GROMACS .gro file of C-alpha atoms in nm:
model
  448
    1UNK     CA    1   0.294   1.745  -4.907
    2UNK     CA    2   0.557   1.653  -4.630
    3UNK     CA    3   0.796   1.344  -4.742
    4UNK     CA    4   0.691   1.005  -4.583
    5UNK     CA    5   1.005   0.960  -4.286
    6UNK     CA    6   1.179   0.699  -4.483
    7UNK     CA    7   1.160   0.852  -4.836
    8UNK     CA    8   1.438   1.015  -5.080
    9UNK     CA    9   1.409   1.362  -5.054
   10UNK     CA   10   1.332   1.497  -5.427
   11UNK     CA   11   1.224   1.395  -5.716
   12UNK     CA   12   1.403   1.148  -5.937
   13UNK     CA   13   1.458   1.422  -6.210
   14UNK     CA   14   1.588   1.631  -5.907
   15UNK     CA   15   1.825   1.324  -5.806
   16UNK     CA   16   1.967   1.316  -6.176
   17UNK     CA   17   2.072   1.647  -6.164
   18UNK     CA   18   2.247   1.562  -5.802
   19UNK     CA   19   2.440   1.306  -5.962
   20UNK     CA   20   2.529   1.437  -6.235
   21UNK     CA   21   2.668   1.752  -6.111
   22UNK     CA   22   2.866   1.483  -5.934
   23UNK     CA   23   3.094   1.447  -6.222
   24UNK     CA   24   3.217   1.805  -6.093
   25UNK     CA   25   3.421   1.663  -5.785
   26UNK     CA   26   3.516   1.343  -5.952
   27UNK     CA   27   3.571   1.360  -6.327
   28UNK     CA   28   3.434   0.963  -6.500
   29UNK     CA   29   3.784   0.985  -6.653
   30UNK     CA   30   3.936   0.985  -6.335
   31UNK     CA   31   3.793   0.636  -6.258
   32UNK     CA   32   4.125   0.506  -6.423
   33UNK     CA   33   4.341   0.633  -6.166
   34UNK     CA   34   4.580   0.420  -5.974
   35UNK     CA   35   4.930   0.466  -5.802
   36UNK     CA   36   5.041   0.228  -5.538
   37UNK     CA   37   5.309   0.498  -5.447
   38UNK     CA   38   5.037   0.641  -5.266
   39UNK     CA   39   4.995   0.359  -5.016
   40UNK     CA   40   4.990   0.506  -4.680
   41UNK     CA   41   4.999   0.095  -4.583
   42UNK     CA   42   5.204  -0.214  -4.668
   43UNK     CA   43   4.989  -0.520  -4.836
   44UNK     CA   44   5.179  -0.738  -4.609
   45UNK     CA   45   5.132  -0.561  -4.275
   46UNK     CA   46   4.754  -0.553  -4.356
   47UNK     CA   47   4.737  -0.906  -4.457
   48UNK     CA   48   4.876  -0.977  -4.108
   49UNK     CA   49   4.655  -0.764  -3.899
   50UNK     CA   50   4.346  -0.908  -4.070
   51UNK     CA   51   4.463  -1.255  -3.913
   52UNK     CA   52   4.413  -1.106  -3.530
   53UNK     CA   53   4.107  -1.307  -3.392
   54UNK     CA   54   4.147  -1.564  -3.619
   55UNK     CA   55   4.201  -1.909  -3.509
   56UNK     CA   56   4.542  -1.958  -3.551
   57UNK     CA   57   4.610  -2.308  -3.631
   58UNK     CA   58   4.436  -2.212  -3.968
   59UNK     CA   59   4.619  -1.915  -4.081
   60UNK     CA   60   4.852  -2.091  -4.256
   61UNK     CA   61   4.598  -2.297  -4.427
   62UNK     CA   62   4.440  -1.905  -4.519
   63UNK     CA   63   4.769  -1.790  -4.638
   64UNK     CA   64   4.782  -2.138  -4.826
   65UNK     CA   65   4.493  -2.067  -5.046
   66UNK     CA   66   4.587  -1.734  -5.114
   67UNK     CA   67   4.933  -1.812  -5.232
   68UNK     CA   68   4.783  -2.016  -5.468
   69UNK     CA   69   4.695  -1.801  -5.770
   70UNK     CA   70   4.653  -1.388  -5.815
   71UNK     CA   71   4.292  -1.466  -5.786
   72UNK     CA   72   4.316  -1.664  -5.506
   73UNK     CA   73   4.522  -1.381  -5.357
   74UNK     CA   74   4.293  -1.126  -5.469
   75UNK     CA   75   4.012  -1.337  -5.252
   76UNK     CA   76   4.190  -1.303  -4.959
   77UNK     CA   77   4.297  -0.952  -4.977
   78UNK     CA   78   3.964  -0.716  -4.909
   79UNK     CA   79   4.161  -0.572  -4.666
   80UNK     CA   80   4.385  -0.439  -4.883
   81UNK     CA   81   4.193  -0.362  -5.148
   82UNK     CA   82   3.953  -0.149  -4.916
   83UNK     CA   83   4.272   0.037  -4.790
   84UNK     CA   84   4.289   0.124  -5.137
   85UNK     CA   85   3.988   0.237  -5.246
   86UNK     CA   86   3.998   0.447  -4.965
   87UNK     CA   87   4.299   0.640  -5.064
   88UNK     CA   88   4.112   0.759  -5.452
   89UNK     CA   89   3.862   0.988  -5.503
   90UNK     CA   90   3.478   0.891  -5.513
   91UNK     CA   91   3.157   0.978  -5.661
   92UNK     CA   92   3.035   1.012  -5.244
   93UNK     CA   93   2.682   0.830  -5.410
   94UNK     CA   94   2.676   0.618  -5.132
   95UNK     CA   95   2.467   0.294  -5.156
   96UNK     CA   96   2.439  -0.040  -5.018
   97UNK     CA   97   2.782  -0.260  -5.149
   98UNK     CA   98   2.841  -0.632  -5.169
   99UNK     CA   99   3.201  -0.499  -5.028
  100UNK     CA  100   3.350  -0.823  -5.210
  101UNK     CA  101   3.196  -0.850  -5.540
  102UNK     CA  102   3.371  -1.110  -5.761
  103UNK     CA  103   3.293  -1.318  -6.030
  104UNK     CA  104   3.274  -1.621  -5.762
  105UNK     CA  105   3.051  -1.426  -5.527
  106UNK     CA  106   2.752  -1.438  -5.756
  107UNK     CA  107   2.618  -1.798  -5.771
  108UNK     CA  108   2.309  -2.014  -5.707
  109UNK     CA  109   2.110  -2.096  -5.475
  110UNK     CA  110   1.702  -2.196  -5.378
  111UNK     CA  111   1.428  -1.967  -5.330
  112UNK     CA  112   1.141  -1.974  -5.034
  113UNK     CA  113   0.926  -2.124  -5.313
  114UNK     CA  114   1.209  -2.357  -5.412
  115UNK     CA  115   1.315  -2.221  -5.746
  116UNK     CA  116   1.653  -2.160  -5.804
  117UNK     CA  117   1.781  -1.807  -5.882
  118UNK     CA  118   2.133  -1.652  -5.964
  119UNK     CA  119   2.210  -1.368  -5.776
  120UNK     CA  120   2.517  -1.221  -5.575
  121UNK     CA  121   2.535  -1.431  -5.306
  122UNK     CA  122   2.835  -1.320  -5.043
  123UNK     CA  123   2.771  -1.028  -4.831
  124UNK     CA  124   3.046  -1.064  -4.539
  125UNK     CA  125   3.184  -0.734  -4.654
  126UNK     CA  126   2.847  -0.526  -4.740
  127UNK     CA  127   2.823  -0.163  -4.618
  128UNK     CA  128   2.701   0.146  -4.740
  129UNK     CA  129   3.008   0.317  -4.950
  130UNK     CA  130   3.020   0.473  -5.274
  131UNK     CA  131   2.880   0.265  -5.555
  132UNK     CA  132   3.175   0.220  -5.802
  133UNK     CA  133   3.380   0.074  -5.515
  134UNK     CA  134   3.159  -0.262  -5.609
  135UNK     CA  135   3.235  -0.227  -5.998
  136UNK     CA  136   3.603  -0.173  -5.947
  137UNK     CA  137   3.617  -0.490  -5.741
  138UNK     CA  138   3.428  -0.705  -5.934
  139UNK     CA  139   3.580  -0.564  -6.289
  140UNK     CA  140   3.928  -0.657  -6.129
  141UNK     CA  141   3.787  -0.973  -6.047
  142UNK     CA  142   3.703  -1.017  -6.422
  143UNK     CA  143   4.013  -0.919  -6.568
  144UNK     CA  144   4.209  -1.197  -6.308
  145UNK     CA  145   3.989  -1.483  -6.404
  146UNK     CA  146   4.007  -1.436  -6.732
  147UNK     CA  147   4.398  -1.430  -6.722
  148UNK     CA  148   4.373  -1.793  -6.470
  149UNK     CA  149   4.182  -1.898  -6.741
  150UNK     CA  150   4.420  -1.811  -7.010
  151UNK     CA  151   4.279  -1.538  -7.196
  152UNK     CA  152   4.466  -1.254  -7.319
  153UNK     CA  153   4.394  -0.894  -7.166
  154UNK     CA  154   4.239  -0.758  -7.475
  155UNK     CA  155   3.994  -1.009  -7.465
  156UNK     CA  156   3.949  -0.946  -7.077
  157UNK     CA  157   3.910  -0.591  -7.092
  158UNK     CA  158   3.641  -0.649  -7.385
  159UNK     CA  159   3.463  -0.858  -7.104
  160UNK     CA  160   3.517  -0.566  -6.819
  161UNK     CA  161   3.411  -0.312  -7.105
  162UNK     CA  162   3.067  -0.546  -7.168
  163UNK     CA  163   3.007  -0.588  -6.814
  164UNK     CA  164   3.024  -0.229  -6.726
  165UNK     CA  165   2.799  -0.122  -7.018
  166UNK     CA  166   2.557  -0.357  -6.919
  167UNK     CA  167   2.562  -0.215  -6.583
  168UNK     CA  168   2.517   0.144  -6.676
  169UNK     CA  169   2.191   0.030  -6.927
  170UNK     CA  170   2.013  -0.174  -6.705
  171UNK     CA  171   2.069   0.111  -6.473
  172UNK     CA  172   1.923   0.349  -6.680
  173UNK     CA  173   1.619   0.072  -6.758
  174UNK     CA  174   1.529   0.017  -6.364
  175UNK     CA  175   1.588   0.448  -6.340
  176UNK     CA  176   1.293   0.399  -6.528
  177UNK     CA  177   1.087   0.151  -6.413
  178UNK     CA  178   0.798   0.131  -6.109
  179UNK     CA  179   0.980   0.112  -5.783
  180UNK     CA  180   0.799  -0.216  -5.725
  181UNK     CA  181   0.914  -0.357  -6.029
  182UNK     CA  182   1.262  -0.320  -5.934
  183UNK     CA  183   1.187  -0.464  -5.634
  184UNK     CA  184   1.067  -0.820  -5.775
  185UNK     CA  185   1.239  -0.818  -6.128
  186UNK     CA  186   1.371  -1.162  -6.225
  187UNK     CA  187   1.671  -1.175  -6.490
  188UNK     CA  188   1.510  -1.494  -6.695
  189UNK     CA  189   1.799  -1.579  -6.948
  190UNK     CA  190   2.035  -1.743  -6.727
  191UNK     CA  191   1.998  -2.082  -6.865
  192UNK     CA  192   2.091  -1.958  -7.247
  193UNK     CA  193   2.460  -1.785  -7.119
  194UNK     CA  194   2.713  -2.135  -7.174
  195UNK     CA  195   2.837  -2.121  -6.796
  196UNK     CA  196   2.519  -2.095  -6.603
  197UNK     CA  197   2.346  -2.335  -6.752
  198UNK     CA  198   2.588  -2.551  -6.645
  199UNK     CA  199   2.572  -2.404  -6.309
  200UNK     CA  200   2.225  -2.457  -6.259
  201UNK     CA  201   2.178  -2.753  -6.347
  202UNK     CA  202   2.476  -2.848  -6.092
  203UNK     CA  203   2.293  -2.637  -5.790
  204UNK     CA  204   1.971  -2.875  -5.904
  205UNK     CA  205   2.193  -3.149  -5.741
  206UNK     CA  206   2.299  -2.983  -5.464
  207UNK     CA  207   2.013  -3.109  -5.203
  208UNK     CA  208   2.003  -3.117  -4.846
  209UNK     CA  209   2.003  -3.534  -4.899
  210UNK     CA  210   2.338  -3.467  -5.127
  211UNK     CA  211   2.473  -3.262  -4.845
  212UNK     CA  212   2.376  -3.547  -4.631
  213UNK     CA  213   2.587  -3.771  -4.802
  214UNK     CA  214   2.894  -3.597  -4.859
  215UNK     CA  215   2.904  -3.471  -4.481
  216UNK     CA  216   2.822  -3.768  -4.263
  217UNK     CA  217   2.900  -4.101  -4.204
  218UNK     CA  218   2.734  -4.357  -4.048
  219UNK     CA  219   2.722  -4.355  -3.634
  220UNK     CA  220   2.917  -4.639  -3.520
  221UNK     CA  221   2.716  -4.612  -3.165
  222UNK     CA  222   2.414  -4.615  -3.266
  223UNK     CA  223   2.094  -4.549  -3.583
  224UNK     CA  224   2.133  -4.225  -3.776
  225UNK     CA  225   2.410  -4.060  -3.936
  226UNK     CA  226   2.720  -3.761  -3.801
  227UNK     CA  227   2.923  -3.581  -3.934
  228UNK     CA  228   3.292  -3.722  -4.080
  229UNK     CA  229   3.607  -3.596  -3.978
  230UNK     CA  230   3.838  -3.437  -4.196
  231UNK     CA  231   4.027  -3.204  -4.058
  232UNK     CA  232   4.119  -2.932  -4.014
  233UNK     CA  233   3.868  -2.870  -4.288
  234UNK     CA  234   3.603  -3.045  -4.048
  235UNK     CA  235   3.562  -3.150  -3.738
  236UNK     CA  236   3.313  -3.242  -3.533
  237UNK     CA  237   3.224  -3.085  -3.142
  238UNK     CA  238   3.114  -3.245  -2.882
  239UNK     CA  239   2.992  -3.174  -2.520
  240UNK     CA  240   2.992  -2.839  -2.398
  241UNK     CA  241   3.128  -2.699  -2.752
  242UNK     CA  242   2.810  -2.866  -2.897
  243UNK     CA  243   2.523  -2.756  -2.620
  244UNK     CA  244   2.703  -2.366  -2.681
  245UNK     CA  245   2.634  -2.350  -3.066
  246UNK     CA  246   2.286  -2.522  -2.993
  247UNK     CA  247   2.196  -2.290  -2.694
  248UNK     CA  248   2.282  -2.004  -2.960
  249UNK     CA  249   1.994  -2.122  -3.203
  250UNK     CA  250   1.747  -1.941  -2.915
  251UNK     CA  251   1.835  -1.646  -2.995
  252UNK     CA  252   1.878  -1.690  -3.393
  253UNK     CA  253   1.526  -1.817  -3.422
  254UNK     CA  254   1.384  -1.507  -3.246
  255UNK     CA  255   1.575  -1.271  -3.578
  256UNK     CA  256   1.345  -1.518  -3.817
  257UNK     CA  257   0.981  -1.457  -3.937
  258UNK     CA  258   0.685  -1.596  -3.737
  259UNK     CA  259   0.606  -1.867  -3.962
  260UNK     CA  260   1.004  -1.973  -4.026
  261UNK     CA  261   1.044  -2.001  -3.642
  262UNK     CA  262   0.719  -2.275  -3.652
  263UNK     CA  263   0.888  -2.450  -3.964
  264UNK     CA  264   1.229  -2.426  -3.768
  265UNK     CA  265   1.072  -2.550  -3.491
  266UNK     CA  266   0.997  -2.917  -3.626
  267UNK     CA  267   1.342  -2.994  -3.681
  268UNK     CA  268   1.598  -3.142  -3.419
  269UNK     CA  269   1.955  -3.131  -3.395
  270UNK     CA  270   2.167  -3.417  -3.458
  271UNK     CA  271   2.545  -3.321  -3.446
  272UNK     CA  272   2.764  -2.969  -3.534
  273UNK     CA  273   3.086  -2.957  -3.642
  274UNK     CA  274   3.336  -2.663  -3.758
  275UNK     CA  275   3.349  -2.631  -4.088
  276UNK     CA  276   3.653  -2.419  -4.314
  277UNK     CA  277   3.513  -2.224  -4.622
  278UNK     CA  278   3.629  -2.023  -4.853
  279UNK     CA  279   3.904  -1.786  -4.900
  280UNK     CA  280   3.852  -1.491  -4.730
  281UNK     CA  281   3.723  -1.667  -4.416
  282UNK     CA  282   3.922  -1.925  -4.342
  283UNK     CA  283   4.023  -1.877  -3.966
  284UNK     CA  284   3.678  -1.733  -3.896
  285UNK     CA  285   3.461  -1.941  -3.686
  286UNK     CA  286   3.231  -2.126  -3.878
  287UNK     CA  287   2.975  -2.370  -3.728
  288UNK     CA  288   2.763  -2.627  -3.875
  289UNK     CA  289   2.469  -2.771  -3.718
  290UNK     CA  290   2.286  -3.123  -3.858
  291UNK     CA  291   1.880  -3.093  -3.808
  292UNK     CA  292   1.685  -3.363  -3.888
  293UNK     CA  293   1.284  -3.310  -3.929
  294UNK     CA  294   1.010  -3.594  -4.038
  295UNK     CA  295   1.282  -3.895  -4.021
  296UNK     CA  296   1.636  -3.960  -4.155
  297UNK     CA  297   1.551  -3.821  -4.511
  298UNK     CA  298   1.428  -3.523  -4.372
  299UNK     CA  299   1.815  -3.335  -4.346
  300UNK     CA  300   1.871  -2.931  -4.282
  301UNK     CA  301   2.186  -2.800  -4.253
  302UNK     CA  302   2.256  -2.443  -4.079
  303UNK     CA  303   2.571  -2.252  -4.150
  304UNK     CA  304   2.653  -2.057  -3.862
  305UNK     CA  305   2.924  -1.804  -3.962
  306UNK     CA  306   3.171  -1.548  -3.780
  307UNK     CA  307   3.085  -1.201  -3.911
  308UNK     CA  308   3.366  -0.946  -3.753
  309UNK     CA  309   3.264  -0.616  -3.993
  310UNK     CA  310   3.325  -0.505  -4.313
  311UNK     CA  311   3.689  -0.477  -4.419
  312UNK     CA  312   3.550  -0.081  -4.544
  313UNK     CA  313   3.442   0.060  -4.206
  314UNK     CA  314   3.779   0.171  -4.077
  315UNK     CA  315   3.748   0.422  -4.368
  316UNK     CA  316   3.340   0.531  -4.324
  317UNK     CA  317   3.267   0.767  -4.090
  318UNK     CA  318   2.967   0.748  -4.196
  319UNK     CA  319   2.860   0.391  -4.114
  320UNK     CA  320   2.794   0.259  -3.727
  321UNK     CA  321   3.112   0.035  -3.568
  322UNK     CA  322   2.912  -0.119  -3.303
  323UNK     CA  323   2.614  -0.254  -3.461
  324UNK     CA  324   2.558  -0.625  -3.456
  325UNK     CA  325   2.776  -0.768  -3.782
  326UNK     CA  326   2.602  -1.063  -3.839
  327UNK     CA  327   2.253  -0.857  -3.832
  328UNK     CA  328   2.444  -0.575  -4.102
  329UNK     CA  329   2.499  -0.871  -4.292
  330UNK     CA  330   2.169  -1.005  -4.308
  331UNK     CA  331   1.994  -0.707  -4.425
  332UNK     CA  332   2.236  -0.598  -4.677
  333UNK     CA  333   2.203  -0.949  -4.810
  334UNK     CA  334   1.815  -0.908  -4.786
  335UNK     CA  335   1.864  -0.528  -4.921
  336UNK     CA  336   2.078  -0.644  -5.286
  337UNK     CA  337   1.945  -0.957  -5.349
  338UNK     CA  338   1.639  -1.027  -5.515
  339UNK     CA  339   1.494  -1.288  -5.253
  340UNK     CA  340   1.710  -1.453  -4.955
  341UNK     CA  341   1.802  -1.790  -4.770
  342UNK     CA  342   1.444  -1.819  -4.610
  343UNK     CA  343   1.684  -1.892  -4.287
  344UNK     CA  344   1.900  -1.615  -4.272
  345UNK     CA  345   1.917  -1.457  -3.970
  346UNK     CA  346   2.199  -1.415  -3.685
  347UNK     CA  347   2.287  -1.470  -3.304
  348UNK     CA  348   2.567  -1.459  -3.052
  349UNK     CA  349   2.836  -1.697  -2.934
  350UNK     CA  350   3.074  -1.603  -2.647
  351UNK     CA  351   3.047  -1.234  -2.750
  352UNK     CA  352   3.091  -1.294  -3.080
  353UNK     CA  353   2.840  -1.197  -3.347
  354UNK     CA  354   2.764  -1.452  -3.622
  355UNK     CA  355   2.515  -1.484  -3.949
  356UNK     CA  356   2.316  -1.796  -3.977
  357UNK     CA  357   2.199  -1.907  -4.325
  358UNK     CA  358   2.109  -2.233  -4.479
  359UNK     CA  359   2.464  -2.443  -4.566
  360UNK     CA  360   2.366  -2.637  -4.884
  361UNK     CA  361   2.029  -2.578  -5.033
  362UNK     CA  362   2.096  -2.573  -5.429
  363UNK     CA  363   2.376  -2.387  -5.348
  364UNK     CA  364   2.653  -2.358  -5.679
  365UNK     CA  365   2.928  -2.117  -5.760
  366UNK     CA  366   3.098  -2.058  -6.117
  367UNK     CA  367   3.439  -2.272  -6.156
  368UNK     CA  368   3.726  -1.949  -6.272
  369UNK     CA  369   3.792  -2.208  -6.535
  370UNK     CA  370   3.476  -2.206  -6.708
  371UNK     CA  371   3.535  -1.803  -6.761
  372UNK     CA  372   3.715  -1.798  -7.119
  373UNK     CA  373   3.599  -1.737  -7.425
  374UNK     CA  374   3.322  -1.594  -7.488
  375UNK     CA  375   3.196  -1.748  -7.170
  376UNK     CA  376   3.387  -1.487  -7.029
  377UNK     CA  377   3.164  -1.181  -7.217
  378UNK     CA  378   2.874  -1.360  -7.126
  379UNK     CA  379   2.932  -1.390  -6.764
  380UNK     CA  380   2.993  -1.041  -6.760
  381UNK     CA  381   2.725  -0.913  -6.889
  382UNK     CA  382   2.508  -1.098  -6.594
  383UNK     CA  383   2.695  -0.944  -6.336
  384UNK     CA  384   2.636  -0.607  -6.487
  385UNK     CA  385   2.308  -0.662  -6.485
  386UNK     CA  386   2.247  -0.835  -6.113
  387UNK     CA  387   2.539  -0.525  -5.930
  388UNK     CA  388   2.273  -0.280  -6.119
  389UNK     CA  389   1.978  -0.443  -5.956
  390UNK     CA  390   2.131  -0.489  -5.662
  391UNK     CA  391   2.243  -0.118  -5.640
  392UNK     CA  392   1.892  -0.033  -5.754
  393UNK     CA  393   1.714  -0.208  -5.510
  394UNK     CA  394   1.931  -0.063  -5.190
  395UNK     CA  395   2.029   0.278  -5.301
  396UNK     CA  396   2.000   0.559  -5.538
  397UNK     CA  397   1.987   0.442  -5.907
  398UNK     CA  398   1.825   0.789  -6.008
  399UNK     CA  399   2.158   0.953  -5.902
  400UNK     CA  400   2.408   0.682  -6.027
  401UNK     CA  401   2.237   0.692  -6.375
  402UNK     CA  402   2.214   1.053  -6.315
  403UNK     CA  403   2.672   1.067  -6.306
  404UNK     CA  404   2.714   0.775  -6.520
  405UNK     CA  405   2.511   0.960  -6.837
  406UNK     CA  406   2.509   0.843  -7.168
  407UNK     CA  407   2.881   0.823  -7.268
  408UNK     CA  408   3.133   0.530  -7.229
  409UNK     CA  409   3.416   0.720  -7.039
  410UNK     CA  410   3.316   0.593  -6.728
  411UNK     CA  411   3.350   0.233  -6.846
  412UNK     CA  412   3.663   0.285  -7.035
  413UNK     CA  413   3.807   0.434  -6.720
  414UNK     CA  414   3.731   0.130  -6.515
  415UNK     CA  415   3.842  -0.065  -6.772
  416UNK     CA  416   4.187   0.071  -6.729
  417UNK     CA  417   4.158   0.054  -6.355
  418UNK     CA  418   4.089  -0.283  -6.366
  419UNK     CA  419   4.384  -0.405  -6.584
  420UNK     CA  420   4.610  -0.192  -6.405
  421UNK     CA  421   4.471  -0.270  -6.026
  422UNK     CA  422   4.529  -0.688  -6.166
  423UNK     CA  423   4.871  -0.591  -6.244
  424UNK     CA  424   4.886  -0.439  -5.870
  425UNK     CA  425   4.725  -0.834  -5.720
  426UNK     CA  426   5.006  -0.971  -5.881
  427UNK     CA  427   5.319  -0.793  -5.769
  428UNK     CA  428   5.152  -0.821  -5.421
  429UNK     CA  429   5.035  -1.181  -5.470
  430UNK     CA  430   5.436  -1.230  -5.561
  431UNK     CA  431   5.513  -1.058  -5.265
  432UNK     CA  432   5.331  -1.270  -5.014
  433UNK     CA  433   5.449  -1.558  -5.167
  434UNK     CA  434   5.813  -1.482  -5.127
  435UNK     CA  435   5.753  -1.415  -4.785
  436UNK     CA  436   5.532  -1.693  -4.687
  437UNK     CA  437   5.837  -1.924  -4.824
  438UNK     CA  438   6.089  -1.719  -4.683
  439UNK     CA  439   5.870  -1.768  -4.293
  440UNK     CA  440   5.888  -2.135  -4.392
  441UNK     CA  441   6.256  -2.139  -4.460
  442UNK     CA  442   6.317  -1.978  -4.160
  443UNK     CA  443   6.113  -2.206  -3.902
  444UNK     CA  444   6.245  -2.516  -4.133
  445UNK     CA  445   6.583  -2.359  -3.962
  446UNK     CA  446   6.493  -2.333  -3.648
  447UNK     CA  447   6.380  -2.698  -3.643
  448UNK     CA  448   6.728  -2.816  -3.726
   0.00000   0.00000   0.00000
């Protein structure tokens, strides 16, 4: 019987044996590799080309952030990070990424039916690229936090080790399982791991109202409320700025379902600003528009964010350039996570291509801080088991399962690519630094 259009082509037993005859052109023990004399780039160089298109009065608030820790550094720096990855070998088992998974990319946030859920929740960097590129970033990720939070490296690289064995069983488990129960399974032990629960119960007080009052002020003109300056972190638009973002919501309604564009349509706007977030996006454009539905109590708030393509496609040939970013963005999102922003969708602004998504709806992200101990472990083990749902959801878990086998030498390779890629954030985290002061010294001079 001919395959359905859309369908894998063999069986799963068939898709095993793919991946593991894998293992032929890239040995699991090879995972561990890293040598930054191989660089065909300079850190610095690429750090300064991912600024073009940027608004520049907030570069140096970008460049601020990162300067601020390793990990903070490490946020900032796909770019690099991508160059790198690009420069080992790879399994070529190519599946949907979250591009920049990190421990502070997974987080909370409020489902259609109003539930929360934890998930990986970032996707300005997802593509299709091989599968370990998302464990080596986000076992990196582990070993930095732990050290920000004080923690030895033995005890991090127990945490990387748990995490990655988690990964590889839960794997195997939804290798195993009915497609459709892949599809819709829920991980239902968040609230017993020490730094979720705290999590969640802060993401219960994150409400559109508690938005409301942290964003707005007060009109001095008139009834109802605006939003407050503070900038450059916000500010608020006016006149033709304004009636541009608000014109753009035409065509963002028209990416949502039917019966979203009839709840959509009930609401009104009230004000937009521009809003800084993050790490990695600071200089991006980033809009924020203030609806208002059945009265003042009624609030929505619509994040409408710059997406320029994923830091990875220079290095895909694989993947399509000119495809709308904020629309890749969407349906990777919708592709990993377990259920999405009811609002996500995207649109255009001044040829621009942006991702619209719900601001603050029971939105919360970890705190590094809370990662020590055996909060750490903990943590890790979620994220092994969310990046293998994800990854089974949007790709090829038969064939991933299928190279990773039953052994730990894949792990323990990562595990040594992760200490030794933190050690790598560092020196280049100490070499921005020294030359963001040494830019400041020098235009310090200039003044005089």
């Amino acid at each position: 019987m001919a395959n359905f259009p859309c369908s894998s082509i063999g069986s799963s037993q068939d898709r095993r044996a793919q991946g593991q005859a894998r293992r032929k052109q890239m040995k699991r023990q090879d995972h561990s590799l890293w040598d930054a004399k191989k660089r065909r780039h300079t850190p610095l160089n690429l750090l300064e080309e991912s600024m073009r298109g940027r608004v520049p009065a907030l570069v140096p608030l970008k460049y601020e952030r990162m300067i601020a820790s390793p990990f903070g550094y490490f946020r900032g720096a796909v770019s690099v990070m991508a160059a790198d990855l690009s420069l080992l070998p790879h399994t070529g088992i190519v599946n949907q990424i979250c591009g920049d998974a990190h421990v502070c990319n997974l987080g909370a946030y409020a489902a259609p039916d109003g539930r929360l859920v934890f998930d990986i929740n970032d996707f300005d960097e997802t593509t299709r690229a091989p599968f370990e590129w998302d464990l080596k970033r986000l076992a990196t990720s582990l070993v930095l936090a732990g050290r920000e939070a004080g923690e030895k490296d033995g005890f991090a690289r127990d945490a990387v080790l748990a995490f990655l064995e988690r990964y590889r069983k839960w794997a195997r488990t939804f290798a195993s399982m009915p497609v459709l129960e892949v599809a819709r399974f829920q991980v239902h032990r968040l609230m017993k791991v020490a730094p979720l629960s705290d999590l969640l119960m802060k993401a219960e007080r994150a409400t559109p109202m508690h938005a409301l009052e942290s964003l707005t002020v007060p009109a001095k003109n008139g009834p109802g409320r605006i939003f407050r300056e503070d900038k450059p972190v916000l500010s608020r638009l006016s006149g033709s700025q304004a009636r541009q973002i608000e014109a753009a919501m035409k065509e963002y309604c028209e990416t949502l379902l039917p019966e979203r564009q009839h709840i959509l349509a009930q609401y009104r706007p009230i004000d937009v600003c521009f809003k800084v977030v993050g790490t990695g996006s600071v200089g991006r454009r980033n809009y924020c528009i203030y609806l208002q539905g059945n009265g003042p109590e009624d609030p929505l708030f619509l994040q409408i964010k710059e997406e320029v393509g994923s830091s990875y496609l220079p290095y895909l040939d694989h993947v399509a350039k000119n495809s709308h970013h904020g629309r890749l963005v969407a349906e990777g999102q919708r592709a990993m996570q377990l259920v999405s922003d009811p609002f996500l969708g995207w649109t255009t602004i001044a040829h621009r291509d942006y991702l619209v998504r719900q601001l603050n709806d029971h939105k919360a992200t970890i705190a590094v801080d809370a990662l020590k101990g055996p909060g750490l472990t903990a943590y890790a083990e979620v994220c092994g088991e969310l990046l293998a749902r994800g990854h089974a959801r949007s790709g090829d878990v038969q064939m991933i399962v299928g190279y990773l086998g039953n052994g730990d030498s894949f792990s323990k390779a990562i595990v040594d690519f992760a200490v030794a890629y933190a050690d790598q954030t560092e020196t280049d985290w100490k070499a921005l630094r020294e030359s963001r002061r040494a830019t400041k010294t020098k235009a310090a001079a200039a003044k005089k």
